[in-house]
Short mmCIF file of C-alpha atoms in Angstrom, two decimals:
data_model
loop_
_atom_site.label_atom_id
_atom_site.label_comp_id
_atom_site.label_asym_id
_atom_site.label_seq_id
_atom_site.Cartn_x
_atom_site.Cartn_y
_atom_site.Cartn_z
CA MET A 1 0.00 0.00 0.00
CA ILE A 2 2.85 2.41 0.95
CA GLU A 3 6.35 1.92 -0.43
CA VAL A 4 9.14 4.26 0.70
CA SER A 5 12.32 3.52 -1.25
CA HIS A 6 15.70 5.09 -0.34
CA VAL A 7 14.10 8.43 0.44
CA SER A 8 16.13 11.43 1.62
CA ARG A 9 15.21 15.05 2.22
CA ASN A 10 17.60 17.99 2.47
CA PHE A 11 16.96 21.46 3.86
CA GLY A 12 19.90 23.41 2.51
CA THR A 13 22.99 21.60 3.75
CA PHE A 14 21.06 19.75 6.47
CA ARG A 15 19.84 16.23 5.68
CA ALA A 16 16.71 15.68 7.78
CA VAL A 17 15.90 12.24 6.32
CA ASN A 18 18.69 9.98 5.12
CA ASP A 19 18.04 6.96 2.85
CA VAL A 20 14.85 5.74 4.56
CA SER A 21 13.12 2.63 3.19
CA PHE A 22 10.08 0.68 4.40
CA SER A 23 6.82 -0.70 3.07
CA ILE A 24 3.43 -0.89 4.78
CA PRO A 25 0.75 -3.30 3.52
CA LYS A 26 -2.96 -2.62 3.53
CA GLY A 27 -4.76 -2.88 6.86
CA GLN A 28 -1.77 -2.37 9.20
CA ILE A 29 -1.54 0.15 12.07
CA VAL A 30 2.08 1.33 12.29
CA GLY A 31 3.65 3.47 14.99
CA LEU A 32 6.27 5.90 13.69
CA LEU A 33 8.56 6.88 16.56
CA GLY A 34 11.57 9.10 17.00
CA PRO A 35 12.97 11.84 19.23
CA ASN A 36 12.43 15.48 18.35
CA GLY A 37 14.27 16.32 15.14
CA ALA A 38 14.62 12.67 14.13
CA GLY A 39 12.91 13.16 10.76
CA LYS A 40 9.60 11.40 11.35
CA THR A 41 7.38 14.42 10.63
CA THR A 42 9.38 15.19 7.48
CA THR A 43 8.91 11.55 6.43
CA MET A 44 5.15 11.79 6.94
CA ARG A 45 4.95 15.03 4.98
CA MET A 46 6.75 13.39 2.07
CA ILE A 47 4.35 10.42 2.17
CA THR A 48 1.37 12.79 2.10
CA GLY A 49 2.85 14.80 -0.76
CA PHE A 50 3.35 18.05 1.19
CA LEU A 51 7.11 17.77 0.64
CA ALA A 52 9.02 16.30 -2.29
CA PRO A 53 11.92 13.93 -1.56
CA SER A 54 15.40 15.15 -2.46
CA ASP A 55 16.22 11.56 -3.41
CA GLY A 56 14.32 8.28 -3.64
CA LYS A 57 10.76 7.31 -4.51
CA ILE A 58 7.44 6.99 -2.70
CA PHE A 59 4.65 4.82 -4.09
CA ILE A 60 1.04 4.87 -2.89
CA ASP A 61 -0.83 1.76 -3.99
CA GLY A 62 1.75 1.32 -6.76
CA ILE A 63 1.52 4.94 -7.97
CA ASP A 64 4.61 7.17 -7.91
CA ILE A 65 3.56 10.20 -5.85
CA SER A 66 5.95 12.47 -7.75
CA GLU A 67 4.35 11.56 -11.08
CA ASN A 68 0.68 11.54 -10.04
CA PRO A 69 0.34 13.43 -6.74
CA VAL A 70 -3.39 14.12 -7.07
CA LYS A 71 -4.26 10.44 -7.52
CA CYS A 72 -2.09 9.52 -4.53
CA LYS A 73 -3.54 12.23 -2.29
CA GLU A 74 -7.05 10.94 -3.03
CA LYS A 75 -6.04 7.79 -1.16
CA ILE A 76 -4.61 9.59 1.89
CA GLY A 77 -6.20 11.28 4.90
CA TYR A 78 -3.81 13.42 6.96
CA MET A 79 -4.36 14.76 10.47
CA PRO A 80 -1.53 17.12 11.51
CA GLU A 81 -0.74 17.69 15.18
CA SER A 82 -2.29 21.16 15.12
CA ALA A 83 -5.05 20.99 12.53
CA PRO A 84 -5.99 24.34 10.91
CA LEU A 85 -9.68 24.33 11.80
CA TYR A 86 -11.96 27.32 11.25
CA GLY A 87 -12.78 28.29 14.82
CA ASP A 88 -15.69 30.59 13.96
CA MET A 89 -17.63 27.83 12.19
CA ILE A 90 -20.16 25.46 13.75
CA VAL A 91 -18.93 21.85 13.66
CA GLU A 92 -21.77 20.62 11.44
CA ASP A 93 -21.33 23.50 8.98
CA TYR A 94 -17.59 22.97 8.88
CA LEU A 95 -17.93 19.25 8.11
CA LYS A 96 -20.52 19.98 5.40
CA TYR A 97 -18.13 22.53 3.92
CA ILE A 98 -15.31 19.93 3.86
CA ALA A 99 -17.68 17.36 2.33
CA ASN A 100 -18.52 19.76 -0.50
CA LEU A 101 -14.82 20.45 -1.10
CA HIS A 102 -14.26 16.71 -1.55
CA GLY A 103 -17.31 16.29 -3.77
CA GLU A 104 -19.07 14.16 -1.15
CA ASN A 105 -22.77 14.29 -0.31
CA PRO A 106 -22.81 16.16 3.02
CA ASP A 107 -26.27 14.89 3.98
CA GLU A 108 -24.99 11.32 3.79
CA LYS A 109 -21.36 11.66 4.86
CA VAL A 110 -21.54 14.06 7.81
CA PRO A 111 -23.97 11.95 9.92
CA LEU A 112 -21.77 8.87 9.33
CA LEU A 113 -18.63 10.65 10.49
CA CYS A 114 -20.51 12.24 13.37
CA GLU A 115 -21.25 8.71 14.62
CA GLU A 116 -17.82 7.27 13.81
CA CYS A 117 -15.87 10.06 15.52
CA GLY A 118 -18.22 10.64 18.46
CA LEU A 119 -19.27 14.20 17.58
CA LYS A 120 -23.01 13.95 18.19
CA GLU A 121 -23.04 16.21 21.26
CA VAL A 122 -20.95 19.02 19.74
CA MET A 123 -22.33 19.30 16.21
CA SER A 124 -24.11 22.59 16.98
CA LYS A 125 -21.15 24.22 18.78
CA ASN A 126 -18.55 26.61 17.45
CA ILE A 127 -15.20 24.92 16.90
CA SER A 128 -13.46 27.61 18.98
CA GLU A 129 -15.58 26.55 21.99
CA LEU A 130 -14.54 22.88 21.84
CA SER A 131 -12.10 21.12 24.11
CA ARG A 132 -8.85 19.97 22.53
CA GLY A 133 -10.15 16.40 22.55
CA ASN A 134 -13.24 17.33 20.53
CA LYS A 135 -11.15 19.45 18.16
CA GLN A 136 -9.06 16.33 17.53
CA ARG A 137 -12.25 14.43 16.72
CA VAL A 138 -13.29 17.11 14.23
CA SER A 139 -9.83 16.94 12.65
CA LEU A 140 -10.17 13.18 12.40
CA ALA A 141 -13.58 13.50 10.74
CA HIS A 142 -12.03 15.96 8.29
CA ALA A 143 -9.24 13.49 7.44
CA LEU A 144 -11.79 10.70 6.89
CA MET A 145 -14.22 12.75 4.81
CA HIS A 146 -13.17 11.38 1.41
CA ASN A 147 -12.98 7.79 2.71
CA PRO A 148 -9.19 7.44 2.30
CA GLU A 149 -7.52 4.04 2.22
CA ILE A 150 -4.57 5.45 4.20
CA LEU A 151 -4.78 7.57 7.35
CA ILE A 152 -1.72 9.41 8.69
CA LEU A 153 -2.01 10.84 12.21
CA ASP A 154 0.62 13.16 13.72
CA GLU A 155 0.48 13.11 17.54
CA PRO A 156 -3.29 12.39 17.62
CA THR A 157 -3.55 12.36 21.44
CA SER A 158 -1.14 15.19 22.24
CA GLY A 159 -2.48 17.40 25.03
CA LEU A 160 -5.52 15.25 25.80
CA ASP A 161 -6.64 14.12 29.24
CA PRO A 162 -6.65 10.35 30.00
CA ASN A 163 -10.34 9.89 29.13
CA GLN A 164 -9.96 11.73 25.82
CA VAL A 165 -6.82 9.72 25.03
CA GLU A 166 -8.67 6.44 25.49
CA ASP A 167 -11.58 7.64 23.36
CA VAL A 168 -9.28 8.64 20.47
CA ARG A 169 -7.36 5.36 20.75
CA ASN A 170 -10.59 3.40 20.46
CA ILE A 171 -11.55 5.37 17.36
CA ILE A 172 -8.13 4.66 15.79
CA ARG A 173 -8.49 0.93 16.53
CA GLU A 174 -11.85 0.86 14.75
CA ILE A 175 -10.52 2.86 11.80
CA GLY A 176 -7.54 0.52 11.55
CA LYS A 177 -9.80 -2.45 10.90
CA THR A 178 -10.49 -1.21 7.38
CA ARG A 179 -7.61 1.17 6.61
CA THR A 180 -3.83 1.46 6.67
CA VAL A 181 -2.86 3.79 9.53
CA ILE A 182 0.42 5.51 10.44
CA VAL A 183 0.52 7.03 13.93
CA SER A 184 3.33 9.35 14.98
CA THR A 185 3.51 9.73 18.74
CA HIS A 186 5.83 10.29 21.71
CA ILE A 187 3.59 8.19 23.97
CA LEU A 188 5.18 4.77 23.78
CA SER A 189 2.43 3.03 25.74
CA GLU A 190 0.09 4.21 23.00
CA VAL A 191 2.12 2.33 20.41
CA GLU A 192 2.00 -0.85 22.47
CA THR A 193 -1.77 -0.44 22.81
CA ILE A 194 -2.87 0.27 19.24
CA CYS A 195 -0.02 -0.49 16.80
CA SER A 196 0.84 -3.89 15.37
CA ARG A 197 4.21 -2.64 14.11
CA VAL A 198 6.80 -0.04 15.12
CA ILE A 199 9.24 1.92 12.96
CA ILE A 200 11.80 3.97 14.93
CA ILE A 201 13.64 6.80 13.20
CA SER A 202 16.70 8.47 14.73
CA GLY A 203 19.12 10.85 13.10
CA GLY A 204 17.11 10.70 9.89
CA LYS A 205 17.52 6.92 9.54
CA VAL A 206 15.42 3.87 10.37
CA VAL A 207 17.03 2.19 13.38
CA ALA A 208 14.29 -0.38 14.04
CA ASP A 209 11.36 -1.86 12.12
CA SER A 210 9.56 -4.71 13.80
CA PRO A 211 6.19 -6.06 14.94
CA THR A 212 5.40 -4.46 18.28
CA ASP A 213 5.29 -7.79 20.12
CA GLU A 214 8.74 -8.74 18.83
CA LEU A 215 10.49 -5.39 19.26
CA LYS A 216 11.50 -5.84 22.89
CA GLU A 217 12.47 -9.44 22.24
CA ARG A 218 14.75 -8.49 19.34
CA PHE A 219 16.33 -5.31 20.62
CA ALA A 220 16.24 -5.63 24.41
CA SER A 221 16.29 -9.28 25.36
CA GLU A 222 17.64 -8.78 28.88
CA THR A 223 15.27 -9.06 31.81
CA SER A 224 15.54 -8.36 35.51
CA ILE A 225 14.21 -10.20 38.52
CA LYS A 226 12.74 -8.20 41.36
CA LEU A 227 13.15 -9.66 44.84
CA LYS A 228 11.73 -8.65 48.18
CA VAL A 229 13.73 -10.30 50.96
CA ALA A 230 14.48 -10.01 54.67
CA ASN A 231 16.89 -11.44 57.23
CA VAL A 232 19.91 -10.54 55.08
CA ASP A 233 22.07 -7.48 54.38
CA PHE A 234 22.72 -6.19 50.87
CA GLU A 235 26.39 -7.20 50.67
CA THR A 236 25.63 -10.76 51.72
CA LEU A 237 22.70 -11.00 49.33
CA SER A 238 24.77 -9.56 46.47
CA SER A 239 27.57 -12.08 47.00
CA LEU A 240 25.04 -14.90 47.20
CA VAL A 241 23.20 -13.91 44.01
CA LYS A 242 26.43 -13.65 42.02
CA THR A 243 27.12 -17.35 42.64
CA VAL A 244 24.05 -18.15 40.50
CA ASP A 245 24.93 -18.79 36.85
CA GLY A 246 23.33 -16.12 34.65
CA ALA A 247 22.98 -13.43 37.32
CA LYS A 248 24.96 -10.37 36.20
CA SER A 249 24.44 -7.69 38.83
CA VAL A 250 22.37 -6.73 41.85
CA LEU A 251 20.90 -3.27 42.41
CA GLN A 252 19.12 -2.19 45.58
CA THR A 253 16.02 -0.16 44.81
CA GLU A 254 14.76 2.79 46.82
CA GLN A 255 13.94 1.58 50.31
CA LYS A 256 10.31 1.98 51.37
CA ASN A 257 8.80 1.42 54.77
CA ASP A 258 6.88 -1.84 54.85
CA GLU A 259 4.67 -2.23 57.90
CA GLU A 260 3.99 -5.88 57.10
CA VAL A 261 7.62 -6.97 56.63
CA GLN A 262 9.97 -5.11 58.94
CA GLY A 263 13.57 -4.93 57.74
CA SER A 264 12.72 -6.01 54.21
CA MET A 265 14.75 -5.03 51.17
CA GLU A 266 13.96 -4.87 47.45
CA VAL A 267 16.57 -5.54 44.79
CA LEU A 268 16.74 -5.89 41.00
CA ILE A 269 18.87 -8.70 39.59
CA SER A 270 20.08 -8.25 36.01
CA VAL A 271 19.89 -11.54 34.06
CA GLU A 272 22.20 -12.55 31.25
CA GLY A 273 20.28 -13.05 27.99
CA LYS A 274 17.35 -15.44 28.32
CA LYS A 275 18.74 -17.61 31.11
CA GLU A 276 16.28 -18.97 33.65
CA ILE A 277 17.85 -18.46 37.07
CA ARG A 278 14.80 -18.48 39.35
CA PRO A 279 14.82 -22.13 40.51
CA LEU A 280 18.50 -22.03 41.46
CA LEU A 281 18.14 -18.59 42.98
CA VAL A 282 15.29 -19.71 45.25
CA LYS A 283 17.33 -22.75 46.30
CA LYS A 284 20.30 -20.56 47.23
CA LEU A 285 18.11 -18.19 49.25
CA ILE A 286 16.53 -21.04 51.19
CA GLU A 287 19.92 -22.70 51.88
CA ASN A 288 21.20 -19.44 53.34
CA ASN A 289 18.12 -18.75 55.48
CA VAL A 290 17.04 -15.68 53.49
CA ASP A 291 13.36 -14.88 53.87
CA LEU A 292 11.82 -14.48 50.39
CA TYR A 293 8.54 -12.50 50.20
CA GLU A 294 8.26 -11.61 46.53
CA MET A 295 9.81 -12.56 43.20
CA SER A 296 8.75 -11.17 39.84
CA ILE A 297 10.08 -10.73 36.31
CA GLN A 298 10.71 -7.15 35.20
CA ARG A 299 10.90 -7.15 31.40
CA ASN A 300 12.41 -4.25 29.51
CA SER A 301 9.76 -1.81 28.33
CA LEU A 302 9.34 -0.20 24.93
CA GLU A 303 10.72 2.96 26.57
CA ASP A 304 13.96 1.05 27.31
CA VAL A 305 14.20 -0.09 23.68
CA PHE A 306 13.47 3.40 22.34
CA HIS A 307 16.07 4.98 24.63
CA ALA A 308 18.73 2.39 23.78
CA LEU A 309 18.25 2.70 20.01
CA THR A 310 17.97 6.47 19.79
CA THR A 311 20.75 7.13 22.33
CA GLU A 312 23.06 4.79 20.46
CA LYS A 313 22.51 6.76 17.24
CA THR A 314 23.17 10.03 19.05
CA GLU A 315 26.40 8.71 20.53
CA GLU A 316 27.56 7.44 17.15
CA LYS A 317 26.96 10.87 15.61
CA SER A 318 28.88 12.60 18.40
CA ASP A 319 31.79 10.20 17.83
CA GLY A 320 31.80 11.13 14.16
CA LYS A 321 30.78 7.66 12.98
#
């Protein structure tokens, strides 16, 4: 559905996007991530046809966007982070106006989008009077007006309260059942919730492209074990843990008062690769009369993966590599 092939974009002497390639099939929700200045917004603007690539090609449903931009844009709905809505217009009038611009029947299309985007209670209000969450819904209805096969959303939940965030996420999930969706966001939990695939851009290049479920497994395979113990001091516990094959290091977490277990201590044990150390660890604790109250696996989060990948690229650039 979307094919980005060796695309770069220069602004003067600065290369914002550098040889980026990926393809997205029909019906996939993809999270596009990257730190500020990474090139993700520039990439989205090239896909939508707002910017032309300095090098490379972009195909929308097999059509070269540089050769037939109008045909490609007919297939794309774009919701920028700050949508340029007409604040002095009533929501219903605004959506009818957009419908007419797209050659759609407003009497048929507007009620459908009102239902799909949850706008029923604000249709008679001025856009300037709406909350940010409802403005985002109007922007989404605008992007969907011409029934695009592809929807590109730039920070769709930015500035929303938790209830509004969940509402917009639910709408995106429903939309994603019948369309290809690209979501740019800084909220990594959002990606885990709604996206089946993640593309991470850093320094203008793709540094990761993987199904969401596999991303942590592929790029951050290490796990930690959290222990809550008593009847032992940290130095003794640390020496004991390090005798277990696969245990790399022990870190004492911030001590909190526990009224139920006086003198307890919480630690994080870093585990080498995918080794299973829990059975032997429990055996060692019991043999040394350590009271064990809790044991749990702490798997690396998507935030850990994002930080590791984007920090690595930053360090490489600073080293001149």
